[in-house]
Short mmCIF file of C-alpha atoms in Angstrom, two decimals:
data_model
loop_
_atom_site.label_atom_id
_atom_site.label_comp_id
_atom_site.label_asym_id
_atom_site.label_seq_id
_atom_site.Cartn_x
_atom_site.Cartn_y
_atom_site.Cartn_z
CA MET A 22 -0.04 -0.04 -0.08
CA ASN A 23 2.74 2.34 0.89
CA ALA A 24 4.73 1.61 -2.23
CA LYS A 25 1.51 2.45 -4.39
CA SER A 26 1.13 5.75 -2.45
CA ASN A 27 4.78 6.50 -2.95
CA LEU A 28 4.48 5.89 -6.85
CA TYR A 29 1.26 7.98 -7.07
CA ARG A 30 2.88 10.71 -5.02
CA LYS A 31 5.90 10.69 -7.39
CA GLU A 32 3.71 10.79 -10.52
CA LYS A 33 1.81 13.79 -9.12
CA ILE A 34 5.09 15.62 -8.54
CA PHE A 35 6.47 14.89 -11.91
CA GLY A 36 3.07 15.80 -13.56
CA PHE A 37 3.14 19.05 -11.63
CA LEU A 38 6.78 19.67 -12.71
CA PHE A 39 5.71 19.20 -16.34
CA ILE A 40 2.91 21.49 -16.43
CA LEU A 41 4.77 24.23 -14.05
CA PRO A 42 6.53 25.90 -17.03
CA PRO A 43 3.67 26.79 -19.18
CA LEU A 44 1.61 27.55 -15.94
CA LEU A 45 4.22 29.97 -14.88
CA GLY A 46 4.15 31.41 -18.54
CA LEU A 47 0.46 31.90 -18.38
CA LEU A 48 0.62 33.58 -14.96
CA ILE A 49 3.58 35.95 -15.67
CA PHE A 50 3.01 36.89 -19.33
CA THR A 51 -0.72 36.72 -19.61
CA LEU A 52 -2.81 36.70 -16.30
CA TYR A 53 -0.54 39.36 -14.69
CA PRO A 54 -0.46 41.75 -17.64
CA MET A 55 -4.10 41.37 -18.09
CA ILE A 56 -4.90 42.17 -14.32
CA TYR A 57 -2.24 45.05 -14.56
CA SER A 58 -3.87 46.47 -17.61
CA ILE A 59 -7.42 46.42 -16.16
CA TYR A 60 -6.13 48.29 -13.30
CA GLY A 61 -4.24 50.85 -15.48
CA SER A 62 -7.56 51.52 -17.33
CA PHE A 63 -8.82 53.08 -14.31
CA THR A 64 -5.64 55.43 -13.95
CA ASP A 65 -3.96 58.45 -15.74
CA TRP A 66 -0.55 56.36 -16.04
CA ASP A 67 1.88 57.59 -18.68
CA GLY A 68 3.99 54.52 -18.31
CA LEU A 69 6.62 56.02 -16.19
CA GLY A 70 5.31 58.04 -13.40
CA GLN A 71 2.72 57.26 -10.65
CA MET A 72 -0.47 55.72 -11.33
CA ASN A 73 -3.26 57.92 -10.13
CA VAL A 74 -6.83 56.31 -10.12
CA ILE A 75 -9.25 58.47 -12.11
CA GLY A 76 -12.15 56.20 -11.98
CA LEU A 77 -14.21 55.68 -15.29
CA SER A 78 -12.83 58.85 -16.93
CA ASN A 79 -10.75 56.83 -19.55
CA PHE A 80 -13.97 54.93 -20.54
CA THR A 81 -16.10 57.87 -20.63
CA ASP A 82 -13.58 59.76 -22.90
CA LEU A 83 -13.78 56.71 -25.34
CA LEU A 84 -17.53 57.41 -26.01
CA SER A 85 -16.64 60.90 -27.56
CA ASP A 86 -13.20 59.90 -29.10
CA GLU A 87 -13.79 60.06 -32.94
CA LEU A 88 -10.66 58.46 -33.71
CA PHE A 89 -11.43 55.38 -31.59
CA HIS A 90 -14.86 55.09 -33.41
CA LYS A 91 -13.09 55.22 -36.69
CA ALA A 92 -10.57 52.71 -35.55
CA LEU A 93 -13.43 50.57 -34.35
CA PHE A 94 -15.24 50.76 -37.51
CA ASN A 95 -12.12 50.10 -39.72
CA THR A 96 -11.56 46.84 -37.58
CA LEU A 97 -15.26 45.70 -38.09
CA PHE A 98 -15.20 46.55 -41.75
CA MET A 99 -11.96 44.68 -42.53
CA MET A 100 -13.69 41.54 -40.87
CA LEU A 101 -15.56 41.43 -44.22
CA GLY A 102 -12.52 39.44 -45.42
CA ILE A 103 -13.55 36.50 -43.16
CA PRO A 104 -16.48 35.38 -45.36
CA ILE A 105 -14.68 36.20 -48.49
CA GLY A 106 -11.77 33.95 -47.43
CA ILE A 107 -14.00 31.24 -46.17
CA THR A 108 -15.90 31.04 -49.47
CA LEU A 109 -12.63 30.99 -51.54
CA ALA A 110 -10.95 28.55 -49.39
CA LEU A 111 -13.94 26.16 -49.49
CA LEU A 112 -14.04 26.23 -53.26
CA LEU A 113 -10.51 25.64 -53.71
CA ALA A 114 -10.70 22.67 -51.36
CA LEU A 115 -13.63 21.20 -53.18
CA GLY A 116 -11.34 21.55 -56.26
CA LEU A 117 -8.36 19.81 -54.77
CA ASN A 118 -10.50 17.10 -53.17
CA ARG A 119 -11.33 15.80 -56.66
CA GLY A 120 -7.92 14.38 -57.12
CA VAL A 121 -6.92 16.83 -59.96
CA PRO A 122 -3.27 16.36 -61.29
CA GLY A 123 -0.83 18.66 -59.41
CA THR A 124 -2.78 18.68 -56.04
CA THR A 125 0.50 18.51 -54.06
CA ALA A 126 1.97 21.55 -55.88
CA PHE A 127 -1.09 23.62 -55.55
CA ARG A 128 -1.09 23.00 -51.87
CA VAL A 129 2.41 24.20 -51.51
CA ILE A 130 1.73 27.21 -53.74
CA TYR A 131 -1.21 28.32 -51.70
CA TYR A 132 0.49 27.67 -48.51
CA VAL A 133 3.58 29.77 -49.18
CA PRO A 134 2.07 33.01 -48.18
CA VAL A 135 0.90 31.58 -44.88
CA ILE A 136 4.46 30.96 -43.81
CA SER A 137 5.85 33.94 -45.11
CA SER A 138 6.82 36.80 -43.02
CA LEU A 139 3.84 39.13 -42.33
CA ALA A 140 6.38 42.25 -42.62
CA ALA A 141 7.90 41.03 -45.73
CA VAL A 142 4.45 40.37 -47.12
CA SER A 143 3.06 43.75 -46.18
CA ILE A 144 6.21 45.72 -47.81
CA MET A 145 5.63 43.37 -51.00
CA TRP A 146 1.89 44.35 -51.24
CA ASN A 147 2.62 47.85 -50.46
CA TRP A 148 4.83 47.91 -53.44
CA ALA A 149 2.27 46.14 -55.68
CA TYR A 150 -0.40 48.89 -54.64
CA ASN A 151 1.78 51.74 -55.58
CA GLY A 152 -0.06 53.96 -57.69
CA ASP A 153 2.74 54.99 -60.12
CA TYR A 154 4.68 51.64 -60.78
CA GLY A 155 2.66 49.03 -58.71
CA LEU A 156 1.85 45.58 -60.33
CA VAL A 157 -1.94 45.88 -59.46
CA ASN A 158 -2.24 49.16 -61.43
CA GLN A 159 -0.11 47.82 -64.29
CA PHE A 160 -2.31 44.91 -64.41
CA LEU A 161 -5.34 47.01 -64.66
CA ASP A 162 -3.74 49.02 -67.36
CA LEU A 163 -3.98 46.01 -69.62
CA PHE A 164 -7.65 46.30 -69.60
CA GLY A 165 -7.59 50.08 -69.97
CA ILE A 166 -8.47 50.78 -66.31
CA SER A 167 -6.48 53.53 -64.44
CA GLY A 168 -6.05 52.33 -61.08
CA PRO A 169 -5.89 54.63 -58.11
CA ASN A 170 -3.16 55.08 -55.45
CA TRP A 171 -4.58 52.33 -53.38
CA MET A 172 -2.99 52.96 -49.90
CA ALA A 173 -3.54 56.94 -50.29
CA ASN A 174 -7.11 56.66 -50.95
CA LYS A 175 -9.64 56.68 -48.13
CA PHE A 176 -12.08 54.59 -50.26
CA THR A 177 -9.49 51.82 -51.38
CA VAL A 178 -7.23 51.38 -48.54
CA LYS A 179 -9.46 49.10 -46.56
CA PRO A 180 -10.48 46.91 -49.47
CA ALA A 181 -6.83 46.68 -50.30
CA LEU A 182 -5.89 45.42 -46.99
CA ILE A 183 -8.79 43.03 -47.15
CA ILE A 184 -7.54 41.63 -50.23
CA MET A 185 -3.98 41.20 -48.93
CA ALA A 186 -5.35 39.54 -45.70
CA VAL A 187 -7.45 37.11 -47.60
CA TRP A 188 -4.46 36.16 -49.89
CA LYS A 189 -2.25 35.71 -46.77
CA GLY A 190 -4.66 33.35 -44.97
CA LEU A 191 -6.20 31.47 -47.92
CA GLY A 192 -3.87 28.45 -47.89
CA TYR A 193 -4.29 27.82 -44.16
CA THR A 194 -8.00 27.93 -44.32
CA MET A 195 -7.98 25.82 -47.61
CA LEU A 196 -5.98 23.13 -45.94
CA LEU A 197 -8.25 22.87 -42.92
CA TYR A 198 -11.22 22.52 -45.13
CA LEU A 199 -9.48 20.00 -47.44
CA ALA A 200 -8.54 17.83 -44.41
CA ALA A 201 -12.27 18.05 -43.25
CA LEU A 202 -13.30 17.08 -46.69
CA GLN A 203 -11.08 14.01 -46.97
CA SER A 204 -12.39 12.72 -43.66
CA VAL A 205 -16.11 12.60 -45.00
CA SER A 206 -16.94 9.07 -45.78
CA ARG A 207 -17.71 8.40 -49.48
CA SER A 208 -20.60 6.22 -48.24
CA TYR A 209 -22.85 9.38 -47.54
CA TYR A 210 -22.44 10.56 -51.28
CA GLU A 211 -23.08 7.22 -52.80
CA ALA A 212 -26.25 7.06 -50.83
CA ALA A 213 -27.29 10.51 -51.86
CA GLU A 214 -26.81 9.55 -55.34
CA LEU A 215 -29.01 6.62 -55.12
CA ASP A 216 -31.56 8.82 -53.72
CA GLY A 217 -31.36 11.04 -56.69
CA ALA A 218 -29.52 13.95 -55.10
CA ASN A 219 -27.67 16.41 -57.40
CA GLY A 220 -24.37 18.19 -56.55
CA PHE A 221 -25.83 21.02 -54.90
CA GLN A 222 -28.12 19.04 -52.69
CA SER A 223 -25.30 16.84 -51.75
CA PHE A 224 -23.12 19.81 -50.70
CA ARG A 225 -26.06 21.33 -48.80
CA HIS A 226 -26.99 18.44 -46.77
CA ILE A 227 -23.73 16.40 -46.57
CA THR A 228 -20.65 18.42 -47.21
CA TRP A 229 -21.51 21.61 -45.42
CA PRO A 230 -23.01 19.96 -42.24
CA MET A 231 -19.75 17.87 -41.99
CA VAL A 232 -17.38 20.75 -42.45
CA ARG A 233 -19.31 22.95 -40.02
CA PRO A 234 -16.96 22.36 -37.01
CA VAL A 235 -14.05 23.52 -39.10
CA THR A 236 -15.93 26.53 -40.22
CA PHE A 237 -16.82 27.46 -36.64
CA PHE A 238 -13.10 27.05 -35.58
CA ILE A 239 -12.17 29.35 -38.61
CA ILE A 240 -14.60 32.05 -37.80
CA VAL A 241 -13.73 32.41 -34.15
CA THR A 242 -10.07 32.26 -34.75
CA ASN A 243 -10.34 34.78 -37.60
CA ILE A 244 -12.49 37.09 -35.48
CA ILE A 245 -9.89 37.05 -32.60
CA GLY A 246 -7.09 37.51 -35.05
CA GLY A 247 -8.87 40.22 -37.06
CA SER A 248 -9.66 42.21 -33.87
CA GLN A 249 -5.97 42.36 -33.11
CA ILE A 250 -4.81 43.32 -36.68
CA PHE A 251 -1.82 45.70 -36.53
CA THR A 252 1.19 44.80 -38.39
CA GLU A 253 -0.34 45.28 -41.94
CA MET A 254 -1.29 49.01 -41.34
CA ASN A 255 1.60 49.77 -39.03
CA ILE A 256 3.92 49.06 -42.18
CA MET A 257 1.63 50.04 -45.20
CA THR A 258 0.04 53.01 -43.61
CA PRO A 259 2.09 54.01 -40.59
CA THR A 260 0.15 57.25 -39.92
CA GLY A 261 -3.35 55.37 -39.94
CA GLY A 262 -4.02 55.95 -43.62
CA PRO A 263 -5.87 58.92 -45.36
CA GLU A 264 -8.31 60.51 -42.72
CA TYR A 265 -7.41 57.50 -40.39
CA ALA A 266 -9.15 55.12 -42.79
CA SER A 267 -7.04 52.16 -42.26
CA ALA A 268 -6.30 52.33 -38.47
CA SER A 269 -7.40 49.49 -36.21
CA VAL A 270 -8.05 49.42 -32.70
CA VAL A 271 -4.79 47.93 -31.86
CA PHE A 272 -3.00 50.39 -33.99
CA TYR A 273 -4.79 53.17 -32.06
CA ILE A 274 -3.91 51.45 -28.92
CA TRP A 275 -0.41 51.46 -29.92
CA GLN A 276 -0.29 55.08 -30.90
CA LYS A 277 -1.79 56.25 -27.51
CA ALA A 278 0.48 53.99 -25.49
CA PHE A 279 3.83 54.59 -27.09
CA GLY A 280 3.26 57.86 -29.13
CA SER A 281 1.47 59.74 -26.79
CA PHE A 282 2.33 57.62 -23.43
CA GLN A 283 -1.27 57.62 -22.50
CA MET A 284 -1.00 54.09 -21.02
CA GLY A 285 -3.98 54.50 -19.06
CA TYR A 286 -6.19 55.57 -21.94
CA ALA A 287 -4.57 52.73 -24.09
CA SER A 288 -5.29 50.14 -21.40
CA ALA A 289 -8.95 51.15 -21.19
CA MET A 290 -9.22 50.60 -25.14
CA ALA A 291 -7.46 47.27 -24.66
CA VAL A 292 -10.12 46.26 -21.85
CA VAL A 293 -12.99 47.29 -24.32
CA LEU A 294 -11.41 45.22 -27.12
CA GLY A 295 -10.99 42.18 -24.77
CA VAL A 296 -14.52 42.30 -23.66
CA PHE A 297 -15.60 42.73 -27.26
CA ILE A 298 -13.63 39.57 -28.22
CA PHE A 299 -15.01 37.57 -25.46
CA VAL A 300 -18.61 38.58 -26.08
CA VAL A 301 -18.24 37.70 -29.72
CA THR A 302 -16.66 34.42 -29.12
CA LEU A 303 -19.17 33.45 -26.44
CA ILE A 304 -21.82 34.12 -29.04
CA GLN A 305 -20.35 31.93 -31.56
CA PHE A 306 -19.84 29.10 -29.13
CA ARG A 307 -23.63 29.41 -28.19
CA MET A 308 -24.66 29.49 -31.90
CA ASN A 309 -22.56 26.61 -32.62
CA GLU A 310 -24.14 24.54 -29.83
CA LYS A 311 -27.51 25.00 -31.17
CA GLN A 312 -26.46 23.84 -34.69
CA SER A 313 -24.34 20.78 -33.53
CA PHE A 314 -25.49 17.48 -34.51
CA ASP A 315 -24.18 13.83 -34.04
CA VAL A 316 -23.41 11.54 -36.93
CA ASP A 317 -24.17 7.92 -36.11
#
């Protein structure tokens, strides 16, 4: 009995030692900064001096901050790329799932942007969008279309960023869908064919329900990632774009924190953004629970 107890005690100790490093990392680099940021949101801290508690002043100031409203609108607008990316990735996955020649090569080609440096990709697309010598406008010239200066026009800067973001993440989403499609048993489609179902009906009643869990994962992760978009506009439009048309919430937080040294105000925005991400993610989980189903 004592030998078993000692063995059980040793297993507990070793198990705790294994989880200790990530647990410490979570406490030191995630939980503590989060609590510190929440506390800082109620102060006028400048990042260097004393933290004076000012109550809800930072949050009330956000209600009348036009730049914050613009940044929030820009962030939400650029999330239009999520359904566009999902649709294109699913179509590509459906095509590659048919066993066309060169499938492996196409997977590699589509996945290269995913593993490429985001900074390098942003610089490349910034060149491509140049109004004078950019590849995008040169391509449009072939059809007699005079392209704008994409990153200097308030009406085109957000669509330009959306196109780049969709291109960057297309390969990752496509591979997720391709893996999901290849896990669907062929017997479902054979049974549907025997019942006289056409291609669209098979997709609606078999393919789409079977890939729904992957779609849920993609939507949630993309919303979280899209809410924190920063690198692209920081490199391509370092001032926030024309009339602040490309600034995201995180970009504005960065400007306030490290440009104006308004750490307390930036912390308040970070708290609002965190609550927004949490609420949207919770809604997505609730909706997924209602739409979930079991396949026997």
